[in-house]
Short mmCIF file of C-alpha atoms and ligand atoms in Angstrom, two decimals:
data_model
loop_
_atom_site.label_atom_id
_atom_site.label_comp_id
_atom_site.label_asym_id
_atom_site.label_seq_id
_atom_site.Cartn_x
_atom_site.Cartn_y
_atom_site.Cartn_z
CA MET U 783 -5.39 -29.04 47.88
CA ASP U 784 -2.71 -31.25 46.16
CA LEU U 785 0.76 -30.46 47.56
CA LEU U 786 3.74 -32.06 45.85
CA ILE U 787 8.01 -31.32 44.82
CA PRO U 788 8.05 -31.16 41.29
CA ASP U 789 9.08 -34.57 39.03
CA LYS U 790 9.31 -34.92 35.47
CA THR U 791 6.34 -37.67 35.23
CA HIS U 792 3.89 -35.47 36.66
CA ASP U 793 4.73 -31.90 35.48
CA GLU U 794 2.34 -29.52 37.39
CA SER U 795 3.66 -26.37 34.05
CA ARG U 796 2.76 -28.35 32.43
CA GLN U 797 -0.89 -29.07 32.88
CA GLY U 798 -2.92 -27.30 30.01
CA GLU U 799 0.09 -26.88 27.79
CA ALA U 800 -0.70 -27.10 24.20
CA LEU U 801 1.23 -28.74 22.28
CA ILE U 802 2.77 -27.35 18.84
CA LEU U 803 4.23 -29.01 15.83
CA GLY U 804 5.24 -27.88 12.92
CA PRO U 805 3.54 -27.18 9.81
CA ALA U 806 1.93 -30.05 8.31
CA THR U 807 4.36 -32.58 6.14
CA GLY U 808 2.92 -33.57 2.45
CA LYS U 809 -0.91 -33.30 2.93
CA ASN U 810 -3.09 -29.84 4.57
CA ASN U 811 -6.21 -30.50 4.59
CA GLY U 812 -5.88 -27.04 5.62
CA ARG U 813 -7.64 -27.42 9.48
CA LYS U 814 -6.49 -26.19 12.61
CA LEU U 815 -6.24 -28.07 15.64
CA TYR U 816 -5.57 -27.41 19.13
CA ILE U 817 -4.28 -30.28 21.42
CA GLU U 818 -4.53 -29.93 25.14
CA SER U 819 -3.16 -31.96 27.98
CA TYR U 820 -3.76 -32.49 31.82
CA GLY U 821 -2.90 -35.39 34.05
CA CYS U 822 0.61 -37.57 33.93
CA ALA U 823 3.13 -37.92 31.49
CA MET U 824 1.26 -41.07 30.60
CA ASN U 825 -0.96 -38.94 29.11
CA PHE U 826 1.16 -36.77 27.69
CA SER U 827 2.90 -39.03 25.71
CA ASP U 828 -0.97 -40.37 24.10
CA SER U 829 -1.20 -36.37 22.86
CA GLU U 830 2.04 -37.04 20.90
CA ILE U 831 0.26 -40.18 19.49
CA VAL U 832 -3.00 -38.73 18.66
CA ALA U 833 -1.28 -35.79 16.88
CA SER U 834 0.24 -38.09 15.03
CA ILE U 835 -2.40 -40.18 13.85
CA LEU U 836 -4.58 -36.03 12.60
CA THR U 837 -1.37 -34.47 11.37
CA ASP U 838 -1.43 -37.87 8.93
CA LYS U 839 -4.46 -36.65 7.76
CA GLY U 840 -3.72 -33.55 7.47
CA PHE U 841 -3.80 -31.53 10.44
CA GLU U 842 -1.42 -28.46 11.01
CA THR U 843 -1.44 -27.64 14.28
CA THR U 844 -2.21 -23.80 16.56
CA SER U 845 -1.05 -22.67 19.31
CA ASP U 846 -4.53 -20.40 19.50
CA PHE U 847 -7.73 -22.41 20.30
CA THR U 848 -10.33 -19.35 19.27
CA ILE U 849 -9.34 -20.07 15.62
CA ALA U 850 -8.95 -24.34 15.96
CA ASP U 851 -10.91 -26.25 13.90
CA VAL U 852 -10.54 -29.50 16.00
CA VAL U 853 -10.07 -28.26 19.70
CA LEU U 854 -8.80 -31.77 22.22
CA ILE U 855 -8.80 -31.83 25.42
CA ASN U 856 -6.56 -34.64 27.26
CA THR U 857 -8.34 -35.42 30.26
CA CYS U 858 -7.44 -36.73 34.32
CA SER U 859 -9.84 -38.51 35.74
CA ILE U 860 -7.27 -39.66 39.19
CA ARG U 861 -8.97 -36.51 41.96
CA GLU U 862 -11.98 -34.48 42.22
CA ASN U 863 -9.47 -31.38 41.25
CA ALA U 864 -8.35 -32.70 38.03
CA GLU U 865 -11.20 -32.97 36.76
CA GLN U 866 -12.74 -29.85 38.37
CA ARG U 867 -9.90 -28.04 36.46
CA VAL U 868 -11.21 -29.20 33.31
CA ARG U 869 -15.04 -28.69 33.22
CA ASN U 870 -13.89 -24.60 33.98
CA ARG U 871 -11.16 -25.25 30.42
CA LEU U 872 -14.38 -26.32 28.36
CA LYS U 873 -16.77 -23.54 29.62
CA GLU U 874 -14.00 -20.76 28.16
CA PHE U 875 -14.09 -23.26 25.01
CA THR U 876 -17.37 -22.56 24.70
CA VAL U 877 -17.40 -18.52 24.03
CA ALA U 878 -15.13 -19.32 21.34
CA LYS U 879 -17.76 -21.57 20.27
CA VAL U 880 -20.17 -18.64 20.36
CA LYS U 881 -17.84 -17.17 17.80
CA ASN U 882 -16.86 -20.00 15.81
CA PRO U 883 -19.98 -22.32 14.62
CA GLY U 884 -17.47 -24.77 13.05
CA MET U 885 -15.27 -25.66 15.64
CA VAL U 886 -15.81 -29.66 16.85
CA VAL U 887 -14.85 -30.22 20.72
CA GLY U 888 -13.20 -33.24 21.96
CA VAL U 889 -12.72 -34.65 25.48
CA LEU U 890 -10.17 -37.84 24.91
CA GLY U 891 -9.10 -39.59 27.80
CA CYS U 892 -10.00 -40.94 31.26
CA MET U 893 -12.91 -38.23 31.68
CA ALA U 894 -13.89 -38.87 28.27
CA GLU U 895 -13.81 -43.14 29.63
CA ARG U 896 -15.03 -42.50 33.19
CA LEU U 897 -18.17 -40.08 32.00
CA LYS U 898 -18.66 -42.75 28.07
CA SER U 899 -21.66 -40.45 26.42
CA LYS U 900 -22.89 -38.79 30.17
CA PHE U 901 -20.44 -35.78 28.63
CA LEU U 902 -22.25 -35.01 25.69
CA GLU U 903 -25.44 -34.90 27.61
CA GLU U 904 -23.60 -32.88 30.54
CA GLU U 905 -22.04 -30.93 28.64
CA LYS U 906 -23.63 -29.92 26.19
CA LEU U 907 -21.14 -28.03 24.16
CA VAL U 908 -18.88 -31.02 23.82
CA ASP U 909 -18.97 -33.35 19.51
CA VAL U 910 -16.79 -35.53 20.24
CA VAL U 911 -15.66 -38.55 23.70
CA VAL U 912 -12.56 -40.37 23.17
CA GLY U 913 -11.25 -43.16 25.60
CA PRO U 914 -7.94 -43.71 25.66
CA ASP U 915 -7.80 -46.33 23.15
CA ALA U 916 -10.14 -45.13 20.57
CA TYR U 917 -7.97 -42.30 19.76
CA ARG U 918 -6.82 -44.41 16.10
CA ASP U 919 -10.94 -43.87 15.45
CA LEU U 920 -10.54 -40.04 15.88
CA PRO U 921 -10.82 -39.07 12.16
CA ASN U 922 -13.67 -41.21 11.51
CA LEU U 923 -15.45 -39.73 14.40
CA ILE U 924 -14.05 -35.99 12.93
CA GLU U 925 -15.90 -36.86 10.13
CA ARG U 926 -19.22 -37.83 11.94
CA VAL U 927 -19.05 -35.05 13.15
CA ASP U 928 -18.93 -32.26 9.97
CA ASP U 929 -21.93 -34.90 9.03
CA GLY U 930 -23.34 -33.51 11.56
CA GLN U 931 -23.50 -36.04 14.35
CA ARG U 932 -22.02 -36.44 18.03
CA ALA U 933 -19.76 -39.37 18.04
CA VAL U 934 -18.42 -41.34 21.34
CA ASN U 935 -15.93 -44.40 20.94
CA VAL U 936 -14.52 -45.06 24.42
CA LEU U 937 -14.32 -48.81 23.60
CA LEU U 938 -10.70 -49.74 25.75
CA SER U 939 -8.83 -52.65 24.53
CA ARG U 940 -6.64 -55.70 25.46
CA GLU U 941 -4.47 -55.48 22.89
CA GLU U 942 -4.22 -51.53 22.46
CA THR U 943 -0.26 -50.07 22.77
CA TYR U 944 -0.01 -48.01 19.96
CA ALA U 945 3.57 -49.94 19.54
CA ASP U 946 3.34 -48.59 15.16
CA ILE U 947 2.80 -45.25 15.64
CA SER U 948 5.62 -42.70 15.98
CA PRO U 949 4.48 -40.49 18.56
CA VAL U 950 5.34 -36.14 16.96
CA ARG U 951 7.59 -34.39 19.68
CA LEU U 952 7.98 -31.21 18.12
CA ASN U 953 7.56 -29.33 20.98
CA SER U 954 9.81 -31.14 23.06
CA ASN U 955 12.99 -29.20 24.66
CA GLY U 956 14.41 -32.59 22.31
CA ILE U 957 16.54 -33.79 25.25
CA ASN U 958 13.88 -36.08 27.05
CA ALA U 959 11.16 -38.32 25.95
CA PHE U 960 8.81 -40.50 27.40
CA VAL U 961 7.83 -44.08 25.86
CA SER U 962 4.95 -45.79 26.95
CA ILE U 963 5.92 -49.89 27.52
CA MET U 964 2.57 -50.71 28.40
CA ARG U 965 -0.61 -49.07 29.57
CA GLY U 966 -3.70 -49.93 31.26
CA CYS U 967 -3.18 -51.43 35.00
CA ASP U 968 -4.83 -54.73 36.59
CA ASN U 969 -4.50 -53.53 40.36
CA MET U 970 -7.04 -52.96 40.74
CA CYS U 971 -6.27 -50.11 44.39
CA SER U 972 -8.72 -49.69 45.50
CA PHE U 973 -9.04 -45.53 45.30
CA CYS U 974 -7.85 -45.58 41.69
CA VAL U 975 -10.38 -45.31 38.95
CA VAL U 976 -6.88 -44.97 36.49
CA PRO U 977 -8.48 -49.58 35.88
CA PHE U 978 -11.60 -48.30 34.73
CA THR U 979 -10.70 -45.92 32.18
CA ARG U 980 -7.54 -46.93 30.99
CA GLY U 981 -8.37 -50.49 30.62
CA ARG U 982 -6.22 -54.03 31.39
CA GLU U 983 -3.20 -53.75 31.85
CA ARG U 984 -0.97 -54.88 28.41
CA SER U 985 2.93 -54.78 27.54
CA ARG U 986 4.17 -52.84 23.61
CA GLU U 987 5.97 -55.25 22.05
CA PRO U 988 9.56 -54.79 23.16
CA GLN U 989 11.37 -54.85 19.77
CA SER U 990 9.10 -51.42 18.71
CA ILE U 991 10.18 -49.88 21.93
CA VAL U 992 13.65 -50.37 21.58
CA THR U 993 13.63 -48.73 18.05
CA GLU U 994 11.93 -45.80 18.96
CA CYS U 995 14.04 -45.43 21.44
CA THR U 996 17.42 -45.65 19.08
CA ASP U 997 15.24 -43.11 16.63
CA LEU U 998 15.29 -40.91 19.73
CA PHE U 999 19.21 -41.47 19.99
CA ASN U 1000 19.77 -40.71 16.46
CA ARG U 1001 17.62 -37.61 16.45
CA GLY U 1002 19.70 -35.67 19.40
CA TYR U 1003 17.22 -37.04 22.55
CA ARG U 1004 19.60 -38.29 25.41
CA GLU U 1005 16.87 -39.42 27.97
CA VAL U 1006 13.87 -41.81 27.84
CA THR U 1007 11.93 -42.40 30.49
CA LEU U 1008 10.09 -45.74 29.81
CA LEU U 1009 6.51 -44.90 31.07
CA GLY U 1010 3.40 -47.59 32.72
CA GLN U 1011 1.09 -47.62 36.15
CA ASN U 1012 3.32 -50.35 37.74
CA VAL U 1013 6.64 -51.13 34.83
CA ASP U 1014 7.31 -54.23 36.99
CA SER U 1015 4.77 -55.60 35.74
CA TYR U 1016 5.96 -55.39 31.99
CA LYS U 1017 6.36 -58.88 30.06
CA TRP U 1018 5.98 -59.93 26.96
CA LYS U 1019 5.17 -62.85 26.21
CA THR U 1020 7.51 -64.36 23.21
CA THR U 1021 5.83 -67.35 22.47
CA ASN U 1022 2.07 -65.14 21.59
CA LYS U 1023 2.41 -62.14 19.63
CA SER U 1024 0.22 -60.70 22.02
CA SER U 1025 0.33 -60.66 25.92
CA GLU U 1026 -3.47 -61.07 25.91
CA THR U 1027 -4.93 -63.90 23.68
CA ASP U 1028 -8.06 -62.23 23.98
CA THR U 1029 -8.68 -60.41 20.55
CA GLN U 1030 -12.31 -59.70 21.40
CA LYS U 1031 -12.43 -55.38 22.03
CA GLN U 1032 -14.78 -54.93 24.97
CA VAL U 1033 -15.32 -52.74 27.70
CA LEU U 1034 -13.36 -53.73 30.46
CA GLY U 1035 -12.72 -53.03 33.93
CA MET U 1036 -15.97 -54.15 35.38
CA ASP U 1037 -15.12 -57.75 35.43
CA LEU U 1038 -11.73 -56.96 37.66
CA LEU U 1039 -14.29 -55.22 39.66
CA ASP U 1040 -16.51 -58.18 40.12
CA LYS U 1041 -13.55 -60.60 40.42
CA VAL U 1042 -12.21 -58.25 43.56
CA LEU U 1043 -16.22 -57.76 45.27
CA ALA U 1044 -16.75 -61.40 45.12
CA SER U 1045 -14.05 -62.47 46.26
CA GLY U 1046 -14.93 -61.49 49.66
CA GLU U 1047 -13.17 -58.15 52.88
CA ASP U 1048 -9.70 -59.49 52.46
CA PHE U 1049 -9.94 -59.22 49.06
CA SER U 1050 -7.96 -63.32 48.85
CA GLY U 1051 -8.73 -62.87 44.95
CA LEU U 1052 -6.53 -60.86 44.00
CA GLN U 1053 -3.26 -62.03 44.17
CA PRO U 1054 0.48 -59.94 42.44
CA HIS U 1055 -0.71 -61.20 39.03
CA TYR U 1056 3.28 -60.67 38.02
CA THR U 1057 4.70 -64.47 36.94
CA VAL U 1058 6.97 -65.41 34.63
CA GLU U 1059 8.02 -68.25 32.33
CA ALA U 1060 10.95 -68.54 30.29
CA GLY U 1061 11.13 -66.97 27.17
CA ASP U 1062 9.48 -64.07 28.57
CA VAL U 1063 10.85 -60.50 27.82
CA THR U 1064 10.58 -59.13 31.80
CA PHE U 1065 11.02 -55.26 32.80
CA ALA U 1066 14.59 -56.32 34.28
CA ASN U 1067 15.55 -57.52 30.61
CA LEU U 1068 13.61 -54.58 28.82
CA LEU U 1069 15.59 -52.30 31.07
CA GLU U 1070 18.55 -53.55 29.42
CA MET U 1071 17.92 -53.37 26.33
CA VAL U 1072 17.34 -49.71 26.69
CA ALA U 1073 20.18 -49.22 28.04
CA GLN U 1074 22.35 -51.68 25.79
CA ILE U 1075 21.67 -48.39 22.71
CA SER U 1076 23.76 -45.88 23.68
CA PRO U 1077 25.47 -45.55 27.53
CA GLU U 1078 25.43 -41.77 26.89
CA LEU U 1079 21.30 -42.11 26.73
CA ARG U 1080 19.98 -42.43 29.84
CA ILE U 1081 17.12 -44.27 31.19
CA ARG U 1082 14.84 -43.53 33.77
CA PHE U 1083 11.48 -45.51 34.49
CA SER U 1084 8.13 -44.79 36.42
CA THR U 1085 6.00 -45.85 38.46
CA SER U 1086 7.57 -48.95 40.26
CA HIS U 1087 4.97 -50.93 42.60
CA PRO U 1088 6.54 -52.39 45.79
CA LYS U 1089 4.35 -55.69 44.98
CA ASP U 1090 6.19 -56.57 42.43
CA ILE U 1091 10.01 -54.44 41.96
CA THR U 1092 12.35 -57.82 41.50
CA ASP U 1093 15.56 -57.63 42.67
CA ASP U 1094 16.62 -58.40 39.26
CA VAL U 1095 15.21 -55.18 38.20
CA LEU U 1096 17.59 -53.70 41.55
CA TYR U 1097 20.55 -55.92 39.64
CA ALA U 1098 19.77 -54.29 35.77
CA ILE U 1099 20.22 -50.82 37.47
CA LYS U 1100 22.62 -51.48 39.37
CA LYS U 1101 24.86 -53.18 36.06
CA TYR U 1102 24.11 -50.02 33.39
CA ASP U 1103 25.62 -46.47 34.45
CA ASN U 1104 23.29 -45.36 31.97
CA ILE U 1105 20.52 -46.45 33.49
CA CYS U 1106 19.32 -43.62 36.16
CA LYS U 1107 19.82 -45.02 40.24
CA TYR U 1108 15.97 -43.42 40.96
CA ILE U 1109 12.83 -45.68 41.69
CA HIS U 1110 9.36 -44.00 41.87
CA LEU U 1111 8.20 -45.90 44.83
CA PRO U 1112 4.51 -45.51 45.85
CA ILE U 1113 3.78 -46.31 49.42
CA GLN U 1114 0.38 -44.51 49.64
CA SER U 1115 0.03 -45.36 53.99
CA GLY U 1116 2.50 -46.52 55.83
CA ASN U 1117 -0.48 -48.62 58.41
CA SER U 1118 -0.44 -52.25 56.82
CA ARG U 1119 -4.37 -52.48 57.62
CA VAL U 1120 -4.89 -48.38 55.26
CA LEU U 1121 -2.94 -50.57 52.73
CA LYS U 1122 -4.52 -53.54 53.15
CA LEU U 1123 -7.90 -51.26 52.48
CA MET U 1124 -6.53 -49.48 49.52
CA ASN U 1125 -5.96 -53.66 48.37
CA ARG U 1126 -2.12 -52.62 47.60
CA THR U 1127 -1.36 -56.07 48.28
CA TYR U 1128 1.74 -55.47 50.45
CA ASN U 1129 2.33 -54.31 53.70
CA ARG U 1130 4.45 -52.45 55.11
CA GLU U 1131 6.65 -54.91 56.84
CA TRP U 1132 7.03 -55.78 52.54
CA TYR U 1133 7.12 -51.92 51.36
CA MET U 1134 10.64 -51.93 54.53
CA ASP U 1135 12.05 -55.12 52.68
CA ARG U 1136 12.02 -53.63 49.65
CA ILE U 1137 13.29 -50.15 50.32
CA ALA U 1138 16.44 -52.25 52.08
CA ALA U 1139 16.89 -53.98 48.71
CA ILE U 1140 17.31 -50.91 47.25
CA ASN U 1141 19.30 -49.69 49.49
CA ARG U 1142 21.67 -52.99 50.23
CA ILE U 1143 21.42 -53.19 46.11
CA ILE U 1144 22.15 -50.06 44.90
CA PRO U 1145 23.25 -47.74 48.13
CA GLU U 1146 23.69 -43.98 45.96
CA CYS U 1147 19.51 -44.73 44.38
CA ALA U 1148 17.02 -41.90 45.17
CA ILE U 1149 13.64 -42.77 46.45
CA SER U 1150 10.77 -40.90 45.84
CA THR U 1151 6.81 -41.85 46.54
CA ASP U 1152 2.94 -40.84 46.64
CA ILE U 1153 1.56 -41.16 50.08
CA ILE U 1154 -2.27 -39.86 50.46
CA THR U 1155 -3.66 -38.54 53.43
CA GLY U 1156 -7.48 -39.49 55.40
CA PHE U 1157 -8.62 -42.94 53.54
CA CYS U 1158 -11.06 -44.10 55.40
CA SER U 1159 -11.03 -45.11 58.59
CA GLU U 1160 -7.92 -44.13 58.98
CA THR U 1161 -7.06 -42.80 62.87
CA GLU U 1162 -4.00 -41.13 64.16
CA GLU U 1163 -2.20 -43.57 65.01
CA GLU U 1164 -2.54 -44.58 61.16
CA HIS U 1165 -1.34 -41.87 60.29
CA GLN U 1166 1.54 -41.22 62.51
CA GLU U 1167 3.18 -44.55 61.10
CA THR U 1168 2.98 -42.73 57.26
CA LEU U 1169 4.73 -39.88 59.10
CA SER U 1170 6.82 -43.27 60.67
CA MET U 1171 8.20 -44.70 58.00
CA MET U 1172 9.03 -41.02 55.69
CA ASP U 1173 11.44 -40.95 58.67
CA HIS U 1174 12.66 -44.68 58.01
CA VAL U 1175 13.10 -44.41 53.79
CA HIS U 1176 14.32 -40.14 54.21
CA PHE U 1177 12.38 -39.67 50.74
CA TYR U 1178 14.05 -37.70 48.51
CA PHE U 1179 10.74 -35.94 46.74
CA ALA U 1180 7.00 -37.13 46.90
CA TYR U 1181 3.86 -36.29 45.60
CA MET U 1182 1.28 -35.96 48.80
CA PHE U 1183 -2.95 -35.90 48.30
CA MET U 1184 -5.55 -35.78 50.01
CA TYR U 1185 -7.68 -38.94 49.81
CA SER U 1186 -10.29 -37.96 46.66
CA GLU U 1187 -13.88 -40.31 46.44
CA ARG U 1188 -13.88 -41.17 43.10
CA PRO U 1189 -17.61 -42.55 41.91
CA GLY U 1190 -17.15 -46.11 40.77
CA THR U 1191 -13.53 -47.04 42.28
CA LEU U 1192 -13.73 -49.83 45.07
CA ALA U 1193 -13.25 -47.75 48.56
CA ALA U 1194 -15.91 -45.70 46.80
CA LYS U 1195 -18.43 -48.94 46.64
CA ARG U 1196 -17.37 -50.15 50.34
CA TYR U 1197 -16.03 -47.63 52.66
CA ALA U 1198 -17.12 -44.63 53.84
CA ASP U 1199 -15.64 -41.18 53.24
CA ASP U 1200 -15.65 -40.69 56.60
CA ILE U 1201 -12.16 -39.07 57.39
CA PRO U 1202 -13.37 -34.28 57.76
CA ASP U 1203 -11.80 -32.17 55.17
CA ALA U 1204 -9.97 -30.74 57.74
CA VAL U 1205 -8.43 -33.86 59.25
CA LYS U 1206 -7.32 -34.83 55.54
CA LYS U 1207 -5.61 -31.51 55.11
CA ARG U 1208 -4.36 -30.97 58.43
CA ARG U 1209 -2.24 -34.87 58.14
CA LEU U 1210 -1.36 -33.56 54.44
CA GLN U 1211 -0.03 -30.54 56.22
CA GLU U 1212 2.41 -32.93 58.24
CA VAL U 1213 3.10 -35.08 55.66
CA VAL U 1214 4.13 -32.00 53.74
CA ALA U 1215 6.10 -30.31 56.13
CA LYS U 1216 8.08 -33.93 57.48
CA GLN U 1217 9.08 -34.16 53.20
CA GLN U 1218 10.04 -30.63 52.45
CA GLU U 1219 13.00 -31.82 55.70
CA HIS U 1220 13.85 -35.41 54.46
CA SER U 1221 14.02 -33.31 50.51
CA HIS U 1222 16.35 -29.84 52.16
CA GLU U 1223 18.17 -33.16 54.65
CA ARG U 1224 19.10 -35.05 51.09
CA LEU U 1225 19.87 -32.18 49.09
CA LYS U 1226 22.19 -30.57 52.02
CA LYS U 1227 24.06 -33.99 51.38
CA LEU U 1228 25.08 -33.39 48.28
CA VAL U 1229 26.16 -30.02 48.65
CA GLY U 1230 30.47 -30.80 48.77
CA THR U 1231 30.31 -33.71 45.33
CA THR U 1232 29.98 -33.51 42.14
CA GLN U 1233 26.88 -34.68 40.28
CA LYS U 1234 26.77 -35.66 36.84
CA VAL U 1235 24.51 -32.96 35.15
CA LEU U 1236 22.64 -33.41 31.83
CA ILE U 1237 22.08 -29.79 30.45
CA GLU U 1238 17.96 -29.80 30.02
CA GLY U 1239 18.19 -25.97 28.91
CA PHE U 1240 17.76 -22.46 30.37
CA SER U 1241 16.74 -22.26 34.62
CA LYS U 1242 13.43 -20.97 35.07
CA LYS U 1243 14.72 -17.93 36.69
CA SER U 1244 17.61 -16.54 34.21
CA ASN U 1245 18.90 -17.14 31.11
CA ASN U 1246 21.96 -16.61 32.35
CA ASP U 1247 22.40 -19.89 33.83
CA TYR U 1248 21.30 -23.45 33.27
CA SER U 1249 19.39 -26.37 34.66
CA GLY U 1250 19.43 -30.23 34.15
CA ARG U 1251 18.91 -33.08 36.49
CA SER U 1252 21.27 -35.22 37.80
CA ASP U 1253 21.28 -38.98 37.97
CA GLN U 1254 19.13 -39.05 40.79
CA ASN U 1255 16.64 -36.79 39.40
CA THR U 1256 17.47 -33.60 41.48
CA VAL U 1257 17.63 -30.53 39.47
CA VAL U 1258 20.29 -29.20 39.34
CA VAL U 1259 20.96 -25.02 38.29
CA PHE U 1260 24.92 -23.43 37.39
CA PRO U 1261 25.94 -20.67 35.21
CA VAL U 1262 25.94 -20.26 31.26
CA SER U 1263 29.50 -21.47 29.62
CA ASP U 1264 30.66 -21.29 25.93
CA ASN U 1265 32.02 -24.71 26.99
CA TYR U 1266 28.46 -26.15 27.13
CA LYS U 1267 25.23 -26.85 25.73
CA PRO U 1268 21.55 -28.02 26.42
CA GLY U 1269 22.23 -32.51 25.55
CA GLN U 1270 25.89 -32.49 27.16
CA TYR U 1271 27.21 -34.80 29.58
CA VAL U 1272 28.42 -32.08 32.60
CA ASN U 1273 30.14 -32.86 36.10
CA VAL U 1274 28.97 -30.47 38.72
CA LEU U 1275 30.01 -29.09 41.75
CA ILE U 1276 27.13 -28.93 44.02
CA GLU U 1277 27.90 -25.80 46.51
CA ARG U 1278 24.72 -24.90 48.30
CA CYS U 1279 21.28 -26.27 47.71
CA THR U 1280 16.86 -24.74 48.65
CA THR U 1281 14.63 -27.22 49.58
CA ALA U 1282 14.39 -28.91 45.85
CA THR U 1283 17.27 -27.75 43.73
CA LEU U 1284 20.96 -28.10 44.08
CA ILE U 1285 23.03 -24.88 43.15
CA GLY U 1286 27.28 -25.07 42.35
CA SER U 1287 29.96 -25.09 39.53
CA PRO U 1288 30.64 -26.48 35.99
CA GLN U 1289 33.83 -28.83 36.07
CA THR U 1290 36.20 -27.51 34.16
CA PRO U 1291 36.21 -30.42 31.29
N1 SAM X 2222 0.41 -46.44 39.30
C1 SAM X 2222 1.00 -45.26 39.93
C2 SAM X 2222 0.98 -46.26 40.53
O1 SAM X 2222 -0.02 -47.29 41.65
O2 SAM X 2222 1.49 -45.59 42.22
C3 SAM X 2222 0.29 -44.34 40.52
C4 SAM X 2222 -0.56 -43.57 39.45
S1 SAM X 2222 -1.49 -42.67 40.17
C5 SAM X 2222 -1.81 -42.10 38.26
C6 SAM X 2222 -0.54 -41.41 40.87
C7 SAM X 2222 -0.79 -40.80 41.94
O3 SAM X 2222 -2.43 -40.62 42.49
C8 SAM X 2222 -1.29 -42.60 42.70
O4 SAM X 2222 -0.65 -43.37 43.39
C9 SAM X 2222 -2.38 -42.05 44.16
O5 SAM X 2222 -1.29 -41.47 45.12
C10 SAM X 2222 -3.11 -40.71 43.63
N2 SAM X 2222 -3.97 -41.19 43.71
C11 SAM X 2222 -5.18 -42.12 43.06
N3 SAM X 2222 -5.76 -41.96 42.79
C12 SAM X 2222 -6.51 -41.02 44.20
C13 SAM X 2222 -7.69 -41.09 45.28
N4 SAM X 2222 -8.78 -40.56 44.40
N5 SAM X 2222 -6.83 -39.56 45.55
C14 SAM X 2222 -6.15 -39.10 46.61
N6 SAM X 2222 -4.83 -39.32 45.35
C15 SAM X 2222 -5.07 -40.34 44.81
FE1 SF4 X 2223 -4.40 -46.53 40.10
FE2 SF4 X 2223 -3.50 -48.64 41.30
FE3 SF4 X 2223 -2.90 -49.49 38.81
FE4 SF4 X 2223 -1.46 -47.28 40.66
S1 SF4 X 2223 -0.93 -49.89 40.48
S2 SF4 X 2223 -2.79 -47.18 38.42
S3 SF4 X 2223 -2.66 -46.57 42.17
S4 SF4 X 2223 -4.61 -49.24 40.06
#
């Protein structure tokens, strides 16, 4: 069981969503593409890159996989139930493939990377397996399948950022867009599969990010979310073309794991790796560059890492009205021993210090988090420290998960997954109940205030109401009026709230 309070970076309602574009322009190869995505915002953003690569080759998208020539599923490995969801979906594609034997079925993303060619043996109907850094090779791989072979490319890269590919975003609302600023992760949190499925961290050239955001703004978009697993370690070396010098493509991840395993029980070999030299473009610099595109363009970002978020970043957020006052700062556990086992490289006091810095520099800033319950050997007292940390911070939102052991990770190799499911679940329920209280309290305090809202469209429940988000990332619902339309900002007087939504009325312009 995973529970979460909705947030834009992992939108439960978008899981399994098919990407639909307009008719192919220019070339048309007469073939139909179906692509659906699971997992985090990075995966949805990657599917837009894949669609761009294939529509460029003349594919047209369809929302009906039964009539597609190529069916792609972009997958997530973060927890076991995410993988199970994909396996169930693949079974549904089996039936369609029996009726349409020429159909090419491909698995993309983290599960493809984790299982590699094993996928072809396990899931007999899969023809193509493509890891997150090999999407440029998809047209060739599909051709290989057309020639009667099965095809795999799971090479990870130290350089690939798809910086030159303009993602197609035609089924978005035309208002908010995700923009990847980096790929991969070097952190090796012991529970996490991401460093193995997405490879080493690399940052994207800053000017290409600014160009993409400017283009989005010129096309009417009013909010960009800058994406990375650890945005605070974004770094572009102006002296080198790439943030990594090794250009050789190779399967990565294992080298980091070896380093950690060799470093002994206290992980002393893995210190926070974020160091800045003169001339580097940092995340604080990048935020300023994007903020300067237009005061009418809102900037969000995710995810921040407690060990790397600097005061410079906080001052950049404070300095620009259009950088949203909202930080997603996953804590995972409130106990220092568990944090050490998780290899998060910060402790309880460090996290509290970062919270104090946010409250000092940007007092109005909303903070959300991720929490894992029942990590290996977590005691009842240690779980209580997570609850007391929640009381200390009063997070606005949280993603809350039971620990799910992932094969190949440090934790799977080193620690017993020894907390019974019933205990993990009970602890999760306690965390969720506390979070609901805190979310509700936070929103109740906003009743009577005026919030600047970017209108995103009709509310989920009624076409008589508009829905949008406040600067602090809370959903705000208010009656439709001829004076406003989606994509515009409106000041809304908050009159009441539920546990997750503010409700109000627009102020006269
Ligand atoms: N890079 C981000 C960070 O470090 O905060 C998060 C990336 S991960 C895709 C999102 C969240 O999934 C993590 O913050 C963690 O709470 C959760 N997660 C990752 N691995 C997990 C596991 N094995 N079991 C349960 N939750 C997990
Ligand atoms: Fe996973 Fe940790 Fe990297 Fe986040 S920072 S993606 S939790 S290894």
